[in-house]
């Protein structure tokens, strides 16, 4: 981890999605959970903030599966609904 990564603040997800709680996990990374607290996966900002990558956690929560890359944060989050 670089010093730049450590100094970048965690920020809220750019959009709210009904039925999902999206919270900062690290700079440029958000945890996606259902309203009941079950974690579904993560969204990562890539390519200098112009694209977003979604990954769904698999059973047990140790591994994840790619869901796709998206141009908007809303599209990246909608795949979890």
mmCIF file with all atom_site columns, C-alpha atoms in Angstrom:
data_model
loop_
_atom_site.group_PDB
_atom_site.id
_atom_site.type_symbol
_atom_site.label_atom_id
_atom_site.label_alt_id
_atom_site.label_comp_id
_atom_site.label_asym_id
_atom_site.label_entity_id
_atom_site.label_seq_id
_atom_site.pdbx_PDB_ins_code
_atom_site.Cartn_x
_atom_site.Cartn_y
_atom_site.Cartn_z
_atom_site.occupancy
_atom_site.B_iso_or_equiv
_atom_site.pdbx_formal_charge
_atom_site.auth_seq_id
_atom_site.auth_comp_id
_atom_site.auth_asym_id
_atom_site.auth_atom_id
_atom_site.pdbx_PDB_model_num
ATOM 1  C CA . UNK A 1 1  ? 0.000   0.000   0.000   1.00 0.00 ? 1  UNK A CA 1
ATOM 2  C CA . UNK A 1 2  ? 1.456   3.362   -0.991  1.00 0.00 ? 2  UNK A CA 1
ATOM 3  C CA . UNK A 1 3  ? 1.471   6.538   1.082   1.00 0.00 ? 3  UNK A CA 1
ATOM 4  C CA . UNK A 1 4  ? -0.904  8.078   -1.473  1.00 0.00 ? 4  UNK A CA 1
ATOM 5  C CA . UNK A 1 5  ? -3.450  5.315   -0.853  1.00 0.00 ? 5  UNK A CA 1
ATOM 6  C CA . UNK A 1 6  ? -3.220  5.816   2.894   1.00 0.00 ? 6  UNK A CA 1
ATOM 7  C CA . UNK A 1 7  ? -3.839  9.563   2.667   1.00 0.00 ? 7  UNK A CA 1
ATOM 8  C CA . UNK A 1 8  ? -6.814  9.381   0.274   1.00 0.00 ? 8  UNK A CA 1
ATOM 9  C CA . UNK A 1 9  ? -10.015 9.643   2.297   1.00 0.00 ? 9  UNK A CA 1
ATOM 10 C CA . UNK A 1 10 ? -12.828 7.134   2.117   1.00 0.00 ? 10 UNK A CA 1
ATOM 11 C CA . UNK A 1 11 ? -15.805 8.755   0.476   1.00 0.00 ? 11 UNK A CA 1
ATOM 12 C CA . UNK A 1 12 ? -19.502 7.986   0.319   1.00 0.00 ? 12 UNK A CA 1
ATOM 13 C CA . UNK A 1 13 ? -20.817 6.187   -2.750  1.00 0.00 ? 13 UNK A CA 1
ATOM 14 C CA . UNK A 1 14 ? -21.898 8.749   -5.386  1.00 0.00 ? 14 UNK A CA 1
ATOM 15 C CA . UNK A 1 15 ? -25.553 7.577   -5.552  1.00 0.00 ? 15 UNK A CA 1
ATOM 16 C CA . UNK A 1 16 ? -28.111 6.048   -3.186  1.00 0.00 ? 16 UNK A CA 1
ATOM 17 C CA . UNK A 1 17 ? -29.754 2.794   -4.305  1.00 0.00 ? 17 UNK A CA 1
ATOM 18 C CA . UNK A 1 18 ? -33.030 1.783   -2.709  1.00 0.00 ? 18 UNK A CA 1
ATOM 19 C CA . UNK A 1 19 ? -32.781 -1.473  -0.744  1.00 0.00 ? 19 UNK A CA 1
ATOM 20 C CA . UNK A 1 20 ? -28.987 -1.429  -0.587  1.00 0.00 ? 20 UNK A CA 1
ATOM 21 C CA . UNK A 1 21 ? -26.537 -0.016  1.923   1.00 0.00 ? 21 UNK A CA 1
ATOM 22 C CA . UNK A 1 22 ? -23.300 1.014   0.220   1.00 0.00 ? 22 UNK A CA 1
ATOM 23 C CA . UNK A 1 23 ? -20.551 2.027   2.612   1.00 0.00 ? 23 UNK A CA 1
ATOM 24 C CA . UNK A 1 24 ? -16.886 2.991   2.154   1.00 0.00 ? 24 UNK A CA 1
ATOM 25 C CA . UNK A 1 25 ? -14.477 0.092   2.673   1.00 0.00 ? 25 UNK A CA 1
ATOM 26 C CA . UNK A 1 26 ? -11.289 1.783   1.432   1.00 0.00 ? 26 UNK A CA 1
ATOM 27 C CA . UNK A 1 27 ? -10.410 4.660   -0.883  1.00 0.00 ? 27 UNK A CA 1
ATOM 28 C CA . UNK A 1 28 ? -12.233 3.908   -4.158  1.00 0.00 ? 28 UNK A CA 1
ATOM 29 C CA . UNK A 1 29 ? -13.877 0.750   -2.750  1.00 0.00 ? 29 UNK A CA 1
ATOM 30 C CA . UNK A 1 30 ? -17.380 0.309   -1.334  1.00 0.00 ? 30 UNK A CA 1
ATOM 31 C CA . UNK A 1 31 ? -19.107 -2.599  0.456   1.00 0.00 ? 31 UNK A CA 1
ATOM 32 C CA . UNK A 1 32 ? -22.606 -3.424  -0.801  1.00 0.00 ? 32 UNK A CA 1
ATOM 33 C CA . UNK A 1 33 ? -25.088 -4.922  1.669   1.00 0.00 ? 33 UNK A CA 1
ATOM 34 C CA . UNK A 1 34 ? -28.810 -5.594  1.783   1.00 0.00 ? 34 UNK A CA 1
ATOM 35 C CA . UNK A 1 35 ? -30.903 -3.566  4.207   1.00 0.00 ? 35 UNK A CA 1
ATOM 36 C CA . UNK A 1 36 ? -30.747 -6.509  6.675   1.00 0.00 ? 36 UNK A CA 1
ATOM 37 C CA . UNK A 1 37 ? -26.930 -6.282  6.790   1.00 0.00 ? 37 UNK A CA 1
ATOM 38 C CA . UNK A 1 38 ? -26.029 -9.263  4.586   1.00 0.00 ? 38 UNK A CA 1
ATOM 39 C CA . UNK A 1 39 ? -22.942 -8.261  2.548   1.00 0.00 ? 39 UNK A CA 1
ATOM 40 C CA . UNK A 1 40 ? -23.443 -8.927  -1.164  1.00 0.00 ? 40 UNK A CA 1
ATOM 41 C CA . UNK A 1 41 ? -20.145 -7.737  -2.597  1.00 0.00 ? 41 UNK A CA 1
ATOM 42 C CA . UNK A 1 42 ? -18.031 -4.727  -3.508  1.00 0.00 ? 42 UNK A CA 1
ATOM 43 C CA . UNK A 1 43 ? -17.826 -1.931  -6.042  1.00 0.00 ? 43 UNK A CA 1
ATOM 44 C CA . UNK A 1 44 ? -14.412 -0.580  -6.993  1.00 0.00 ? 44 UNK A CA 1
ATOM 45 C CA . UNK A 1 45 ? -13.693 2.656   -8.850  1.00 0.00 ? 45 UNK A CA 1
ATOM 46 C CA . UNK A 1 46 ? -11.186 2.063   -11.669 1.00 0.00 ? 46 UNK A CA 1
ATOM 47 C CA . UNK A 1 47 ? -9.583  4.059   -14.506 1.00 0.00 ? 47 UNK A CA 1
ATOM 48 C CA . UNK A 1 48 ? -9.247  7.365   -12.637 1.00 0.00 ? 48 UNK A CA 1
ATOM 49 C CA . UNK A 1 49 ? -12.868 7.344   -11.530 1.00 0.00 ? 49 UNK A CA 1
ATOM 50 C CA . UNK A 1 50 ? -14.517 6.906   -14.905 1.00 0.00 ? 50 UNK A CA 1
ATOM 51 C CA . UNK A 1 51 ? -15.471 3.242   -14.533 1.00 0.00 ? 51 UNK A CA 1
ATOM 52 C CA . UNK A 1 52 ? -16.725 0.977   -11.757 1.00 0.00 ? 52 UNK A CA 1
ATOM 53 C CA . UNK A 1 53 ? -16.189 -2.771  -11.249 1.00 0.00 ? 53 UNK A CA 1
ATOM 54 C CA . UNK A 1 54 ? -18.724 -4.884  -9.320  1.00 0.00 ? 54 UNK A CA 1
ATOM 55 C CA . UNK A 1 55 ? -17.906 -8.194  -7.600  1.00 0.00 ? 55 UNK A CA 1
ATOM 56 C CA . UNK A 1 56 ? -20.358 -10.477 -5.793  1.00 0.00 ? 56 UNK A CA 1
ATOM 57 C CA . UNK A 1 57 ? -19.212 -12.420 -2.732  1.00 0.00 ? 57 UNK A CA 1
ATOM 58 C CA . UNK A 1 58 ? -19.658 -16.173 -3.009  1.00 0.00 ? 58 UNK A CA 1
ATOM 59 C CA . UNK A 1 59 ? -20.862 -18.479 -0.233  1.00 0.00 ? 59 UNK A CA 1
ATOM 60 C CA . UNK A 1 60 ? -18.660 -18.121 2.822   1.00 0.00 ? 60 UNK A CA 1
ATOM 61 C CA . UNK A 1 61 ? -17.615 -14.596 1.877   1.00 0.00 ? 61 UNK A CA 1
ATOM 62 C CA . UNK A 1 62 ? -13.997 -15.450 1.091   1.00 0.00 ? 62 UNK A CA 1
ATOM 63 C CA . UNK A 1 63 ? -14.102 -15.496 -2.717  1.00 0.00 ? 63 UNK A CA 1
ATOM 64 C CA . UNK A 1 64 ? -15.858 -13.230 -5.163  1.00 0.00 ? 64 UNK A CA 1
ATOM 65 C CA . UNK A 1 65 ? -17.145 -13.395 -8.725  1.00 0.00 ? 65 UNK A CA 1
ATOM 66 C CA . UNK A 1 66 ? -16.883 -10.508 -11.224 1.00 0.00 ? 66 UNK A CA 1
ATOM 67 C CA . UNK A 1 67 ? -20.236 -9.063  -12.278 1.00 0.00 ? 67 UNK A CA 1
ATOM 68 C CA . UNK A 1 68 ? -18.921 -6.526  -14.759 1.00 0.00 ? 68 UNK A CA 1
ATOM 69 C CA . UNK A 1 69 ? -17.494 -3.084  -15.383 1.00 0.00 ? 69 UNK A CA 1
ATOM 70 C CA . UNK A 1 70 ? -19.755 -0.072  -15.761 1.00 0.00 ? 70 UNK A CA 1
ATOM 71 C CA . UNK A 1 71 ? -19.568 3.582   -16.798 1.00 0.00 ? 71 UNK A CA 1
ATOM 72 C CA . UNK A 1 72 ? -21.884 4.771   -14.025 1.00 0.00 ? 72 UNK A CA 1
ATOM 73 C CA . UNK A 1 73 ? -21.974 4.070   -10.286 1.00 0.00 ? 73 UNK A CA 1
ATOM 74 C CA . UNK A 1 74 ? -25.753 3.473   -10.501 1.00 0.00 ? 74 UNK A CA 1
ATOM 75 C CA . UNK A 1 75 ? -25.310 0.694   -13.080 1.00 0.00 ? 75 UNK A CA 1
ATOM 76 C CA . UNK A 1 76 ? -22.543 -0.888  -10.982 1.00 0.00 ? 76 UNK A CA 1
ATOM 77 C CA . UNK A 1 77 ? -24.847 -0.969  -7.937  1.00 0.00 ? 77 UNK A CA 1
ATOM 78 C CA . UNK A 1 78 ? -28.015 -2.047  -9.781  1.00 0.00 ? 78 UNK A CA 1
ATOM 79 C CA . UNK A 1 79 ? -26.521 -5.475  -10.540 1.00 0.00 ? 79 UNK A CA 1
ATOM 80 C CA . UNK A 1 80 ? -26.842 -6.274  -6.799  1.00 0.00 ? 80 UNK A CA 1
ATOM 81 C CA . UNK A 1 81 ? -30.644 -5.732  -6.762  1.00 0.00 ? 81 UNK A CA 1
#
